[in-house]
PDB file of C-alpha atoms in Angstrom:
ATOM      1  CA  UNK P  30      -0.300   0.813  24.011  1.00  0.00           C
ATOM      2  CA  UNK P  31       3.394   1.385  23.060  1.00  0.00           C
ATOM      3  CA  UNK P  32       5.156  -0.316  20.324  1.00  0.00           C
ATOM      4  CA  UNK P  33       7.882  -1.318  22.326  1.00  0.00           C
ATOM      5  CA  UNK P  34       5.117  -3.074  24.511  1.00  0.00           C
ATOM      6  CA  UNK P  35       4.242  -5.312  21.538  1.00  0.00           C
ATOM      7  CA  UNK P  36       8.042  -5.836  20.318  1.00  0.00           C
ATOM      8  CA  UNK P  37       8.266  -7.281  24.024  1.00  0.00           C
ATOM      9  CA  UNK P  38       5.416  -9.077  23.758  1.00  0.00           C
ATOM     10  CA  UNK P  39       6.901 -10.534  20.482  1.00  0.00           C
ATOM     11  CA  UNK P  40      10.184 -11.973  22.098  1.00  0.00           C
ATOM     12  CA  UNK P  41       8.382 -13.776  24.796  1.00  0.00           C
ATOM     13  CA  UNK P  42       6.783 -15.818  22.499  1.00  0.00           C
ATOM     14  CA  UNK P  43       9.861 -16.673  20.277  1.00  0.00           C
ATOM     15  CA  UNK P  44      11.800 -16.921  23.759  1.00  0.00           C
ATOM     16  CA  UNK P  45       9.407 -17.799  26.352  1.00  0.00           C
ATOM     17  CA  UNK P  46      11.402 -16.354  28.754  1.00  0.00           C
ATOM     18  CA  UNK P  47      11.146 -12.357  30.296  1.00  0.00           C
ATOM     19  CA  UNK P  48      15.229 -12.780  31.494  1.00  0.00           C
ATOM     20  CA  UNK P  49      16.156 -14.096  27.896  1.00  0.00           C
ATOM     21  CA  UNK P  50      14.060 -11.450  26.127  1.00  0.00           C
ATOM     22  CA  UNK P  51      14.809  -8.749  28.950  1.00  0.00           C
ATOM     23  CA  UNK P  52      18.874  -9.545  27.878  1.00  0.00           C
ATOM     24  CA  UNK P  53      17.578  -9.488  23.711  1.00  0.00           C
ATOM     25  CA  UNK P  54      16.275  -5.756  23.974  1.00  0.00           C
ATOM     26  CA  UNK P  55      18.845  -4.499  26.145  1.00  0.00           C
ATOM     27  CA  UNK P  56      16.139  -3.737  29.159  1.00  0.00           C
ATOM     28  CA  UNK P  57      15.753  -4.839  33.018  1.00  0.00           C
ATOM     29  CA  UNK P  58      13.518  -8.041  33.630  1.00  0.00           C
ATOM     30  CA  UNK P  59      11.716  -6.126  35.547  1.00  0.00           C
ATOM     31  CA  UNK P  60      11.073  -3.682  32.458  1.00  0.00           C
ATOM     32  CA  UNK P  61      10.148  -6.772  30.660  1.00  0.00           C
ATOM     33  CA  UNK P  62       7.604  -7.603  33.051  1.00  0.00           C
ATOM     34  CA  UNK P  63       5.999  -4.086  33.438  1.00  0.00           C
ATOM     35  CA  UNK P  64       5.591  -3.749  29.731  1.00  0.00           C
ATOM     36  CA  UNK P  65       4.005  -7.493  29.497  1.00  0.00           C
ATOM     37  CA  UNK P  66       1.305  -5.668  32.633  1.00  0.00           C
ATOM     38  CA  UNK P  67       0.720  -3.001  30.887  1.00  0.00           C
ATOM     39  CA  UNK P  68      -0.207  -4.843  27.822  1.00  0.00           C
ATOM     40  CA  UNK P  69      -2.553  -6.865  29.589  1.00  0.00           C
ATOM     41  CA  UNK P  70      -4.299  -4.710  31.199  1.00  0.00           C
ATOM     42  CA  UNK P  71      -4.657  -2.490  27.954  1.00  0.00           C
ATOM     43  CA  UNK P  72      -6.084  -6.272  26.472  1.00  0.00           C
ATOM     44  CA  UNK P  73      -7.745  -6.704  29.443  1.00  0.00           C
ATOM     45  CA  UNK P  74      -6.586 -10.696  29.207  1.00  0.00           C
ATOM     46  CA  UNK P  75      -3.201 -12.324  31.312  1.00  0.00           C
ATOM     47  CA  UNK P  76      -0.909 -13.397  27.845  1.00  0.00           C
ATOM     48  CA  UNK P  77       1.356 -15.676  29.515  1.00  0.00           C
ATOM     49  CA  UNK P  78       1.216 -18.083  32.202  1.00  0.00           C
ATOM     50  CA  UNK P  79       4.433 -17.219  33.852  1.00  0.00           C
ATOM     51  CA  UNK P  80       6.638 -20.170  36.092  1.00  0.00           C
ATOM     52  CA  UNK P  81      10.163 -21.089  36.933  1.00  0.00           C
ATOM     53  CA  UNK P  82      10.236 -22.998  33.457  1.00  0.00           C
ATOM     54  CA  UNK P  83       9.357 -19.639  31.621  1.00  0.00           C
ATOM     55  CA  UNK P  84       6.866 -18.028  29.928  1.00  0.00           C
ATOM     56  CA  UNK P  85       3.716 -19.992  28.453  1.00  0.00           C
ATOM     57  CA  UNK P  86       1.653 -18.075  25.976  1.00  0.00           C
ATOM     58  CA  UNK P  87      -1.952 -18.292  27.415  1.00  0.00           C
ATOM     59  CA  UNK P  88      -4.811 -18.718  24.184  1.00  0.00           C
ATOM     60  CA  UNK P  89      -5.697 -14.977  24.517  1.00  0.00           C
ATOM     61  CA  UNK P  90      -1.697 -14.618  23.993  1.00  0.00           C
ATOM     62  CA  UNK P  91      -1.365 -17.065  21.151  1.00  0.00           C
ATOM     63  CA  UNK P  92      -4.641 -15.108  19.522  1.00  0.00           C
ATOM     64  CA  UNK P  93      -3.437 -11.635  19.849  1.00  0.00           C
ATOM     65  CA  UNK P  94       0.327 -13.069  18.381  1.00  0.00           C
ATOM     66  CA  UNK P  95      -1.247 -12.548  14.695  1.00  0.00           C
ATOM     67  CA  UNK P  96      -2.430  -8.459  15.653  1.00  0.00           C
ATOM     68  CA  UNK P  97       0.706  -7.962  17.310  1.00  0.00           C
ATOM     69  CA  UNK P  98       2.403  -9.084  14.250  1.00  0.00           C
ATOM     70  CA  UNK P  99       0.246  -7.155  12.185  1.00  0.00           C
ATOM     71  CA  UNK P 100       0.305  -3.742  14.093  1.00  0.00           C
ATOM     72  CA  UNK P 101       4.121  -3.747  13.985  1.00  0.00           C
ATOM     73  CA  UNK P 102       4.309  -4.509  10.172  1.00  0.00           C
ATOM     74  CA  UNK P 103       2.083  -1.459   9.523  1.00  0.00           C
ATOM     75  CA  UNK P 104       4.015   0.539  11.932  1.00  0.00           C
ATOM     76  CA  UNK P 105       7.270  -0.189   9.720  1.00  0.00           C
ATOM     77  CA  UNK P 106       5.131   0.315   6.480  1.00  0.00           C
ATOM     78  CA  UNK P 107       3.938   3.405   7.411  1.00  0.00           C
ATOM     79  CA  UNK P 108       7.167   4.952   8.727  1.00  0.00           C
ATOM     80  CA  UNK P 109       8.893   3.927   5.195  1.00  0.00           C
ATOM     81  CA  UNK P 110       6.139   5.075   3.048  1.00  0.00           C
ATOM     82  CA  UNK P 111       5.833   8.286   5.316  1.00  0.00           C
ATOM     83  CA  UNK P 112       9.845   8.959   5.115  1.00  0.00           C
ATOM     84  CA  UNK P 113      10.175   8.245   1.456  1.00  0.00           C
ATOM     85  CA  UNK P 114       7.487  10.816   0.590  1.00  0.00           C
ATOM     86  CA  UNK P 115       9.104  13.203   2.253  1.00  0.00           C
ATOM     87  CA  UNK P 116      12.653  12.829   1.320  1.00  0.00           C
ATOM     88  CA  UNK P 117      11.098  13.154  -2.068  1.00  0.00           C
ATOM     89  CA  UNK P 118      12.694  16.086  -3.820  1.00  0.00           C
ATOM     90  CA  UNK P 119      12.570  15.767  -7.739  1.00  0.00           C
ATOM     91  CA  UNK P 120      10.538  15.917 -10.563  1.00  0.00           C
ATOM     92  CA  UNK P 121       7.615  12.949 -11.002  1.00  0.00           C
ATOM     93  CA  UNK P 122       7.241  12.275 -14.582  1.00  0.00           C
ATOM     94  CA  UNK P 123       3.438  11.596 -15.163  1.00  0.00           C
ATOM     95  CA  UNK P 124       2.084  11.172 -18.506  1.00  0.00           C
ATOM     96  CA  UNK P 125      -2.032   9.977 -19.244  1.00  0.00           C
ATOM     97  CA  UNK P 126      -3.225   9.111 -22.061  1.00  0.00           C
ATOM     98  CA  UNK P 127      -5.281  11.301 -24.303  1.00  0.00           C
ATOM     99  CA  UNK P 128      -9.045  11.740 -23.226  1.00  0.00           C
ATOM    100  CA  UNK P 129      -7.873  11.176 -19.763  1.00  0.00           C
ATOM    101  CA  UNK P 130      -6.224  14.135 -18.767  1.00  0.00           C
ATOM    102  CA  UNK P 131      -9.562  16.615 -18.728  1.00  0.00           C
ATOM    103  CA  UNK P 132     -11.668  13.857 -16.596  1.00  0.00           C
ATOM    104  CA  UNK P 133      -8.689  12.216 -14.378  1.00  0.00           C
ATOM    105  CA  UNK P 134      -5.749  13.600 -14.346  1.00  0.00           C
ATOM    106  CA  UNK P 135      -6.483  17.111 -12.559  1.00  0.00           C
ATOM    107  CA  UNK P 136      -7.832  15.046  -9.381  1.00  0.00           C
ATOM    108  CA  UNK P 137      -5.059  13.209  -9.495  1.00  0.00           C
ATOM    109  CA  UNK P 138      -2.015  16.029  -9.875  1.00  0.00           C
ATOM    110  CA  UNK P 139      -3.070  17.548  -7.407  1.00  0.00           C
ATOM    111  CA  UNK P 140      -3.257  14.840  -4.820  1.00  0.00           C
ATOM    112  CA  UNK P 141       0.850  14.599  -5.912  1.00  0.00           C
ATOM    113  CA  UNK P 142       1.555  17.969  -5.117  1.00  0.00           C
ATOM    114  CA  UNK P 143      -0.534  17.144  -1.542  1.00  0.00           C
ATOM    115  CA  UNK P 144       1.314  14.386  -0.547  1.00  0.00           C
ATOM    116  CA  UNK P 145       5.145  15.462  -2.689  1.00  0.00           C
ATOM    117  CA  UNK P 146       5.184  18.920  -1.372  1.00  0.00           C
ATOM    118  CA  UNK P 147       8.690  19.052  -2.634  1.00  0.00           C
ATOM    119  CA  UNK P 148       8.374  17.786  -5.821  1.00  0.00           C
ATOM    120  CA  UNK P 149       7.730  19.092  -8.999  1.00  0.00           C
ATOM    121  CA  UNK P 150       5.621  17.585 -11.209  1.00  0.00           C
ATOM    122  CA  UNK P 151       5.961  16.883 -15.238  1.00  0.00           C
ATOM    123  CA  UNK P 152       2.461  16.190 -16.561  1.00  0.00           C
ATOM    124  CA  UNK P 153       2.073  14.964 -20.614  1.00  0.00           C
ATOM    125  CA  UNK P 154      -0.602  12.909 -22.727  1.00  0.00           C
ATOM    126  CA  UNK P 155       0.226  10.575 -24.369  1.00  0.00           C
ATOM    127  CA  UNK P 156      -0.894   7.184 -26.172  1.00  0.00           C
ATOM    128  CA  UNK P 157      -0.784   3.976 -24.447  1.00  0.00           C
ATOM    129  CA  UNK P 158       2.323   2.093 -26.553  1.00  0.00           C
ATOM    130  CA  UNK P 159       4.426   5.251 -26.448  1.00  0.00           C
ATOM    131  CA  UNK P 160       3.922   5.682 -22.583  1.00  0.00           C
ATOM    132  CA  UNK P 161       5.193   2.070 -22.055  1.00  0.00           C
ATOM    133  CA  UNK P 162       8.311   2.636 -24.455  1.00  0.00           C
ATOM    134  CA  UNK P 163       8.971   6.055 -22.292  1.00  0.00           C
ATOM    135  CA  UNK P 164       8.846   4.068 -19.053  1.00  0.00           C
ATOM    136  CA  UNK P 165      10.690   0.917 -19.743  1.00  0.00           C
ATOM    137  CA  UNK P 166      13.500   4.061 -21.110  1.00  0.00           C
ATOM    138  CA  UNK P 167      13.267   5.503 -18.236  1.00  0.00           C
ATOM    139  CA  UNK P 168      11.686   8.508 -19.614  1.00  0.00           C
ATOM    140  CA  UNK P 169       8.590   8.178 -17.499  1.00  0.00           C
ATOM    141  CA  UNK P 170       7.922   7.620 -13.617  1.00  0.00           C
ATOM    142  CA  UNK P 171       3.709   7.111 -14.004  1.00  0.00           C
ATOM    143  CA  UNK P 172       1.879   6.519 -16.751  1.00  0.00           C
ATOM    144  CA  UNK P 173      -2.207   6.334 -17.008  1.00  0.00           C
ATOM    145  CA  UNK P 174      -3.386   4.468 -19.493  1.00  0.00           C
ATOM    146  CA  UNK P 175      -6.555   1.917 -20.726  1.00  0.00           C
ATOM    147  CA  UNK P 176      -4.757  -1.269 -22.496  1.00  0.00           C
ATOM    148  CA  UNK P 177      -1.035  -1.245 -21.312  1.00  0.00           C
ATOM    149  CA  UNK P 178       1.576  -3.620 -23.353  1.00  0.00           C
ATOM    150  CA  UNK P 179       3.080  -5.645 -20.652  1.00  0.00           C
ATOM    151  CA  UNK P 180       6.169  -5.951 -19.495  1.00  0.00           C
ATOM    152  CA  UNK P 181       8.434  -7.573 -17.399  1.00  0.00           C
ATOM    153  CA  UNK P 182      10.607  -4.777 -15.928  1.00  0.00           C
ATOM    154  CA  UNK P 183       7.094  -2.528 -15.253  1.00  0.00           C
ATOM    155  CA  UNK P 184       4.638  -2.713 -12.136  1.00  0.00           C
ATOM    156  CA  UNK P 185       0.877  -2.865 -13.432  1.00  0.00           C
ATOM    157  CA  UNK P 186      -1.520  -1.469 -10.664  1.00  0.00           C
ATOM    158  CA  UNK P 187      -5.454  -1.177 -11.947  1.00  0.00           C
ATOM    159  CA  UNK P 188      -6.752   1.926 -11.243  1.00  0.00           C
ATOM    160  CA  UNK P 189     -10.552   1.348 -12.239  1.00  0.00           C
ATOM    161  CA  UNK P 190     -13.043   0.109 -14.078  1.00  0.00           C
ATOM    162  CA  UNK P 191     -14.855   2.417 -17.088  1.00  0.00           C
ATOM    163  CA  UNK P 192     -18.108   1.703 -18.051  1.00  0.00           C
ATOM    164  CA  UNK P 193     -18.319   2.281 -22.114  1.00  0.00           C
ATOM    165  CA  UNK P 194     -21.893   3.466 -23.529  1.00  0.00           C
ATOM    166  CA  UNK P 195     -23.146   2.872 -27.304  1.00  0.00           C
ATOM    167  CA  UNK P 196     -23.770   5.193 -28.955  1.00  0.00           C
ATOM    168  CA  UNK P 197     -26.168   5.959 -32.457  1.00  0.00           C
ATOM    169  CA  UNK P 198     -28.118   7.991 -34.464  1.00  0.00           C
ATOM    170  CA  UNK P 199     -29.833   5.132 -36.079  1.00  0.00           C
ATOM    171  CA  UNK P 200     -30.706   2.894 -33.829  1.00  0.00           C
ATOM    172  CA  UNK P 201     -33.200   3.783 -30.949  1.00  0.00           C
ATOM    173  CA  UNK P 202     -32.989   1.012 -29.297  1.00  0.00           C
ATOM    174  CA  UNK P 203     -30.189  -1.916 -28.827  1.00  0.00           C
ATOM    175  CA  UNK P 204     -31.610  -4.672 -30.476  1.00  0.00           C
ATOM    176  CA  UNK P 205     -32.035  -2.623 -33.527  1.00  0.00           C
ATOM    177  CA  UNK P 206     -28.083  -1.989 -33.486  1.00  0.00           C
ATOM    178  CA  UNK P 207     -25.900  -3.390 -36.233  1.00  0.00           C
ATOM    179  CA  UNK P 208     -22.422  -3.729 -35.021  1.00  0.00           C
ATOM    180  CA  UNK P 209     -21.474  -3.678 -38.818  1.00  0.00           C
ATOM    181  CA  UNK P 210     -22.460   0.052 -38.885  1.00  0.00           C
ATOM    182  CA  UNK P 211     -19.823   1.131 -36.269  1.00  0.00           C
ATOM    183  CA  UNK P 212     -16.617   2.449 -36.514  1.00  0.00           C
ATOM    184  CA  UNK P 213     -14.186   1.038 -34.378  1.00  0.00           C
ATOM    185  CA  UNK P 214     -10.551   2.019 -33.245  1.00  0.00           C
ATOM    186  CA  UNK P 215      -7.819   0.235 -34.059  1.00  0.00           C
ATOM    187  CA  UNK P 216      -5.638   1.924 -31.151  1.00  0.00           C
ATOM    188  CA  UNK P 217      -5.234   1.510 -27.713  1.00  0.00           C
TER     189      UNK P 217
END
């Protein structure tokens, strides 16, 4: 299956016509027609009911109108994503915040450097309010951290979830825990 199979297949069904969409793309009817064939048989189901009025989408055609769609938006996602990766030439500014950049970070840098072979990459730690001043400034590209500040002008994405463990000396089991007895940070 060729992409320019599934573009046809796309202006049929705004058009409903192979002569109208043949003159659209700048092909031959008969072009038209042998990508439509090909299609088909690559289905294995007829997608149009074809007469002197036009072009009639049959239900197999009106079904496969949403993967068609679908396919060709991915196509054009991937070849963007794929062409902005590698016309990426420039430093990435990534900071993490602190206690993250022994367990996380190393993974991560070096999945960059995989997929930005031209890049070069800045790595600091940080904490989490002066990683979100450095990126609304423009100081940062990335930053990694637990309990962001939001703001407007800066994408959020969640990375994952961390499961937190108590902790004692005293108590052996958690019943017995006082949560009066524990220190707890006033940071994020």
């Amino acid at each position: 299956m060729q992409l320019d199979h599934i573009e046809t297949f796309l202006d049929i069904m705004e058009s409903r016509n192979f002569n109208r969409t043949a003159d659209r793309l700048g092909v031959t009817q008969s072009t038209v027609s042998t990508r439509i064939r090909n299609l088909e048989q690559a289905i294995g189901s007829e997608l149009f009911l074809r007469g002197r009025a036009g072009a009639e989408p049959t239900a197999a055609g009106r079904r496969f109108e949403a993967y068609a769609r679908a396919m060709l938006s991915t196509w054009s996602q991937a070849r963007h994503d794929v062409r902005a990766f590698n016309r990426f030439e420039g430093t990435l500014r990534v900071a993490a915040q602190v206690g993250m950049t022994r367990s996380i970070l190393p993974g991560w840098v070096e999945t960059l450097f995989q997929v930005l072979p031209k890049s070069s990459i800045h790595v600091e730690s940080d904490y989490s309010p002066q990683m979100i001043s450095d990126l609304s400034l423009g100081n940062l590209d990335i930053a990694v951290v637990y309990a962001p500040r939001y703001l407007p002008e800066i994408s959020y994405d969640p990375l994952m979830v961390e499961e937190y463990v108590m902790v004692s000396t005293t108590a052996r089991i958690l019943s017995e825990v006082n949560a009066d007895t524990y220190i707890r940070p006033g940071y994020t």
